[in-house]
PDB file of C-alpha atoms in Angstrom:
ATOM      1  CA  MET A 251      18.712   4.540  -6.800  1.00  0.00           C
ATOM      2  CA  GLU A 252      18.907   1.596  -4.397  1.00  0.00           C
ATOM      3  CA  ILE A 253      16.596   1.289  -1.403  1.00  0.00           C
ATOM      4  CA  ILE A 254      16.401  -1.386   1.297  1.00  0.00           C
ATOM      5  CA  THR A 255      13.012  -2.010   2.893  1.00  0.00           C
ATOM      6  CA  ASN A 256      12.700  -3.999   6.118  1.00  0.00           C
ATOM      7  CA  SER A 257       9.073  -5.134   5.884  1.00  0.00           C
ATOM      8  CA  ALA A 258       6.101  -5.376   3.553  1.00  0.00           C
ATOM      9  CA  ALA A 259       4.728  -2.233   5.225  1.00  0.00           C
ATOM     10  CA  GLU A 260       7.903  -0.304   4.339  1.00  0.00           C
ATOM     11  CA  THR A 261       7.646  -1.513   0.740  1.00  0.00           C
ATOM     12  CA  VAL A 262       4.040  -0.264   0.581  1.00  0.00           C
ATOM     13  CA  GLU A 263       5.138   3.056   2.128  1.00  0.00           C
ATOM     14  CA  LEU A 264       7.868   3.453  -0.495  1.00  0.00           C
ATOM     15  CA  GLY A 265       5.235   2.810  -3.151  1.00  0.00           C
ATOM     16  CA  LYS A 266       3.024   5.543  -1.655  1.00  0.00           C
ATOM     17  CA  ARG A 267       5.893   8.021  -1.882  1.00  0.00           C
ATOM     18  CA  ILE A 268       6.529   7.055  -5.494  1.00  0.00           C
ATOM     19  CA  GLY A 269       2.838   7.199  -6.433  1.00  0.00           C
ATOM     20  CA  ALA A 270       2.371  10.632  -4.867  1.00  0.00           C
ATOM     21  CA  LEU A 271       5.104  12.017  -7.133  1.00  0.00           C
ATOM     22  CA  LEU A 272       3.929  10.502 -10.427  1.00  0.00           C
ATOM     23  CA  LYS A 273       2.276  12.835 -12.914  1.00  0.00           C
ATOM     24  CA  GLY A 274       0.708  10.412 -15.412  1.00  0.00           C
ATOM     25  CA  GLY A 275       2.260   9.059 -18.577  1.00  0.00           C
ATOM     26  CA  GLU A 276       4.681   6.764 -16.720  1.00  0.00           C
ATOM     27  CA  VAL A 277       5.278   3.106 -17.464  1.00  0.00           C
ATOM     28  CA  ILE A 278       6.853   1.177 -14.594  1.00  0.00           C
ATOM     29  CA  ALA A 279       8.386  -2.238 -15.261  1.00  0.00           C
ATOM     30  CA  LEU A 280       8.736  -4.423 -12.157  1.00  0.00           C
ATOM     31  CA  VAL A 281      11.055  -7.412 -12.135  1.00  0.00           C
ATOM     32  CA  GLY A 282      11.674  -9.859  -9.304  1.00  0.00           C
ATOM     33  CA  ASN A 283      11.124 -13.417  -8.162  1.00  0.00           C
ATOM     34  CA  LEU A 284       7.960 -14.593  -6.434  1.00  0.00           C
ATOM     35  CA  GLY A 285       7.516 -12.961  -3.057  1.00  0.00           C
ATOM     36  CA  THR A 286       9.912 -10.060  -3.565  1.00  0.00           C
ATOM     37  CA  GLY A 287       7.242  -7.423  -3.003  1.00  0.00           C
ATOM     38  CA  LYS A 288       6.140  -6.362  -6.480  1.00  0.00           C
ATOM     39  CA  THR A 289       2.450  -6.332  -5.549  1.00  0.00           C
ATOM     40  CA  HIS A 290       3.123  -4.602  -2.204  1.00  0.00           C
ATOM     41  CA  LEU A 291       4.993  -1.852  -4.024  1.00  0.00           C
ATOM     42  CA  ILE A 292       2.126  -1.515  -6.512  1.00  0.00           C
ATOM     43  CA  LYS A 293      -0.408  -1.309  -3.654  1.00  0.00           C
ATOM     44  CA  GLY A 294       1.563   1.629  -2.339  1.00  0.00           C
ATOM     45  CA  ILE A 295       1.903   3.297  -5.746  1.00  0.00           C
ATOM     46  CA  ALA A 296      -1.861   3.022  -6.298  1.00  0.00           C
ATOM     47  CA  ALA A 297      -2.520   4.501  -2.843  1.00  0.00           C
ATOM     48  CA  GLY A 298      -0.039   7.309  -3.502  1.00  0.00           C
ATOM     49  CA  LEU A 299      -1.863   8.062  -6.741  1.00  0.00           C
ATOM     50  CA  GLY A 300      -5.093   8.380  -4.770  1.00  0.00           C
ATOM     51  CA  ALA A 301      -6.740   5.062  -5.655  1.00  0.00           C
ATOM     52  CA  ASN A 302      -9.844   4.395  -3.611  1.00  0.00           C
ATOM     53  CA  GLU A 303      -9.171   2.236  -0.549  1.00  0.00           C
ATOM     54  CA  SER A 304     -12.116   0.046  -1.579  1.00  0.00           C
ATOM     55  CA  ASP A 305     -10.182  -0.913  -4.728  1.00  0.00           C
ATOM     56  CA  ALA A 306      -8.357  -3.843  -3.172  1.00  0.00           C
ATOM     57  CA  VAL A 307      -5.136  -3.935  -5.169  1.00  0.00           C
ATOM     58  CA  SER A 308      -4.176  -7.511  -5.931  1.00  0.00           C
ATOM     59  CA  SER A 309      -2.010  -9.199  -8.495  1.00  0.00           C
ATOM     60  CA  PRO A 310      -4.019  -9.718 -11.692  1.00  0.00           C
ATOM     61  CA  THR A 311      -2.397 -13.083 -12.436  1.00  0.00           C
ATOM     62  CA  PHE A 312      -5.589 -14.649 -13.779  1.00  0.00           C
ATOM     63  CA  VAL A 313      -7.431 -11.600 -15.129  1.00  0.00           C
ATOM     64  CA  LEU A 314      -4.140 -10.166 -16.500  1.00  0.00           C
ATOM     65  CA  VAL A 315      -5.112  -6.469 -16.129  1.00  0.00           C
ATOM     66  CA  ASN A 316      -6.654  -4.600 -13.205  1.00  0.00           C
ATOM     67  CA  GLU A 317      -7.726  -0.988 -13.580  1.00  0.00           C
ATOM     68  CA  TYR A 318      -7.926   1.488 -10.722  1.00  0.00           C
ATOM     69  CA  PHE A 319      -8.597   5.198 -10.687  1.00  0.00           C
ATOM     70  CA  GLY A 320      -6.551   7.793  -8.862  1.00  0.00           C
ATOM     71  CA  ARG A 321      -6.743  11.512  -8.167  1.00  0.00           C
ATOM     72  CA  ASP A 322     -10.518  11.807  -8.341  1.00  0.00           C
ATOM     73  CA  GLY A 323     -10.704   9.634 -11.436  1.00  0.00           C
ATOM     74  CA  LEU A 324      -8.267  11.783 -13.412  1.00  0.00           C
ATOM     75  CA  ILE A 325      -5.495   9.163 -13.503  1.00  0.00           C
ATOM     76  CA  HIS A 326      -6.046   5.647 -14.813  1.00  0.00           C
ATOM     77  CA  ILE A 327      -3.864   3.045 -13.142  1.00  0.00           C
ATOM     78  CA  TYR A 328      -3.337  -0.129 -15.173  1.00  0.00           C
ATOM     79  CA  HIS A 329      -1.803  -3.036 -13.259  1.00  0.00           C
ATOM     80  CA  ILE A 330      -0.696  -5.745 -15.677  1.00  0.00           C
ATOM     81  CA  ASP A 331       0.695  -9.139 -14.708  1.00  0.00           C
ATOM     82  CA  ALA A 332       2.792 -10.692 -17.469  1.00  0.00           C
ATOM     83  CA  TYR A 333       3.591 -13.871 -15.504  1.00  0.00           C
ATOM     84  CA  ARG A 334       1.282 -16.063 -17.603  1.00  0.00           C
ATOM     85  CA  MET A 335       2.116 -14.425 -20.939  1.00  0.00           C
ATOM     86  CA  LYS A 336       3.448 -16.945 -23.403  1.00  0.00           C
ATOM     87  CA  SER A 337       4.780 -14.344 -25.838  1.00  0.00           C
ATOM     88  CA  VAL A 338       5.270 -10.647 -26.404  1.00  0.00           C
ATOM     89  CA  LYS A 339       2.590 -10.843 -29.092  1.00  0.00           C
ATOM     90  CA  GLU A 340       0.079 -12.162 -26.534  1.00  0.00           C
ATOM     91  CA  PHE A 341       1.029  -9.301 -24.210  1.00  0.00           C
ATOM     92  CA  GLN A 342       0.567  -6.742 -26.976  1.00  0.00           C
ATOM     93  CA  SER A 343      -2.848  -8.237 -27.776  1.00  0.00           C
ATOM     94  CA  LEU A 344      -4.003  -6.968 -24.352  1.00  0.00           C
ATOM     95  CA  GLY A 345      -3.801  -3.484 -25.852  1.00  0.00           C
ATOM     96  CA  PHE A 346      -0.716  -2.538 -23.850  1.00  0.00           C
ATOM     97  CA  ASP A 347       0.174   0.391 -26.091  1.00  0.00           C
ATOM     98  CA  GLU A 348      -3.352   1.811 -25.684  1.00  0.00           C
ATOM     99  CA  TYR A 349      -2.916   1.916 -21.899  1.00  0.00           C
ATOM    100  CA  CYS A 350       0.242   4.009 -22.217  1.00  0.00           C
ATOM    101  CA  CYS A 351      -0.995   7.593 -22.398  1.00  0.00           C
ATOM    102  CA  SER A 352      -0.575  10.879 -20.553  1.00  0.00           C
ATOM    103  CA  ASP A 353      -3.468  10.314 -18.133  1.00  0.00           C
ATOM    104  CA  SER A 354      -2.388   6.845 -17.032  1.00  0.00           C
ATOM    105  CA  VAL A 355       0.254   5.077 -15.003  1.00  0.00           C
ATOM    106  CA  VAL A 356       0.990   1.564 -16.250  1.00  0.00           C
ATOM    107  CA  LEU A 357       2.533  -0.948 -13.840  1.00  0.00           C
ATOM    108  CA  VAL A 358       3.825  -4.207 -15.339  1.00  0.00           C
ATOM    109  CA  GLU A 359       4.718  -7.106 -13.031  1.00  0.00           C
ATOM    110  CA  TRP A 360       7.054  -9.720 -14.506  1.00  0.00           C
ATOM    111  CA  ALA A 361       8.083  -7.190 -17.143  1.00  0.00           C
ATOM    112  CA  ASP A 362      11.186  -9.228 -17.976  1.00  0.00           C
ATOM    113  CA  LYS A 363       8.911 -11.702 -19.799  1.00  0.00           C
ATOM    114  CA  VAL A 364       7.703  -8.982 -22.212  1.00  0.00           C
ATOM    115  CA  MET A 365      10.541  -6.470 -22.107  1.00  0.00           C
ATOM    116  CA  THR A 366      10.752  -5.931 -25.861  1.00  0.00           C
ATOM    117  CA  ALA A 367       7.205  -4.506 -25.816  1.00  0.00           C
ATOM    118  CA  VAL A 368       7.675  -2.527 -22.598  1.00  0.00           C
ATOM    119  CA  GLU A 369      11.037  -1.016 -23.640  1.00  0.00           C
ATOM    120  CA  GLU A 370       9.351   0.961 -26.421  1.00  0.00           C
ATOM    121  CA  PHE A 371       7.787   3.182 -23.728  1.00  0.00           C
ATOM    122  CA  ASP A 372      11.058   4.029 -21.916  1.00  0.00           C
ATOM    123  CA  PRO A 373       9.909   2.503 -18.615  1.00  0.00           C
ATOM    124  CA  MET A 374      11.133   3.173 -15.142  1.00  0.00           C
ATOM    125  CA  MET A 375      12.765  -0.133 -14.159  1.00  0.00           C
ATOM    126  CA  VAL A 376      12.188  -1.466 -10.653  1.00  0.00           C
ATOM    127  CA  ARG A 377      14.140  -4.584  -9.685  1.00  0.00           C
ATOM    128  CA  LEU A 378      13.225  -6.256  -6.412  1.00  0.00           C
ATOM    129  CA  GLU A 379      15.178  -9.002  -4.686  1.00  0.00           C
ATOM    130  CA  HIS A 380      15.182 -10.852  -1.378  1.00  0.00           C
ATOM    131  CA  ILE A 381      17.911 -10.024   1.088  1.00  0.00           C
ATOM    132  CA  ASN A 382      16.335 -12.152   3.819  1.00  0.00           C
ATOM    133  CA  GLU A 383      12.834 -13.071   5.003  1.00  0.00           C
ATOM    134  CA  ASN A 384      11.849  -9.442   5.630  1.00  0.00           C
ATOM    135  CA  GLN A 385      14.333  -7.258   3.788  1.00  0.00           C
ATOM    136  CA  ARG A 386      14.127  -6.364   0.114  1.00  0.00           C
ATOM    137  CA  ARG A 387      16.596  -4.569  -2.113  1.00  0.00           C
ATOM    138  CA  ILE A 388      14.761  -2.332  -4.553  1.00  0.00           C
ATOM    139  CA  VAL A 389      16.782  -0.858  -7.393  1.00  0.00           C
ATOM    140  CA  ILE A 390      15.127   1.863  -9.450  1.00  0.00           C
ATOM    141  CA  GLU A 391      16.600   2.783 -12.835  1.00  0.00           C
ATOM    142  CA  ASN A 392      15.492   5.307 -15.414  1.00  0.00           C
ATOM    143  CA  ALA A 393      13.336   7.103 -12.848  1.00  0.00           C
ATOM    144  CA  PRO A 394      11.615  10.300 -13.947  1.00  0.00           C
ATOM    145  CA  GLU A 395      12.933  13.505 -12.368  1.00  0.00           C
ATOM    146  CA  CYS A 396       9.804  13.799 -10.236  1.00  0.00           C
ATOM    147  CA  LEU A 397      11.024  10.834  -8.145  1.00  0.00           C
ATOM    148  CA  SER A 398      14.157  12.461  -6.771  1.00  0.00           C
ATOM    149  CA  GLY A 399      12.552  12.572  -3.289  1.00  0.00           C
ATOM    150  CA  ALA A 400      11.007   9.100  -3.147  1.00  0.00           C
ATOM    151  CA  SER A 401      13.477   7.240  -0.919  1.00  0.00           C
ATOM    152  CA  THR A 402      12.499   5.938   2.510  1.00  0.00           C
ATOM    153  CA  ASP A 403      14.594   8.547   4.356  1.00  0.00           C
TER     154      ASP A 403
END
């Protein structure tokens, strides 16, 4: 599935649609250069999963993992930033495999840096790229069936 968004707000809105359809147990691998909208999409996914508005979703570049709760605390949302990871082993030492369970949604920014670890969990792949200053091309591969209605239409 390929989607074009025309603003950060549209990227967040797409994320909300995706998040609202997730059931738990999903691993989502996000790949894209700086400024392509990975964190905006994750903000939307967290909101769609019912994360509390007071949980300001931000990229966990320095803390590495942020945890949010969705759907009245029934879904754990783990937001992992692999940008600073020096190796797959370092990434695995965060306890990545322990986050991947049926009552959680795991979102990995910069997943290309740790793909060998992430691939084991059959992730939904989300590739983001700049078209121009405002537009982004978002390509979703290996999406679960529940996402068949997630486009911006």
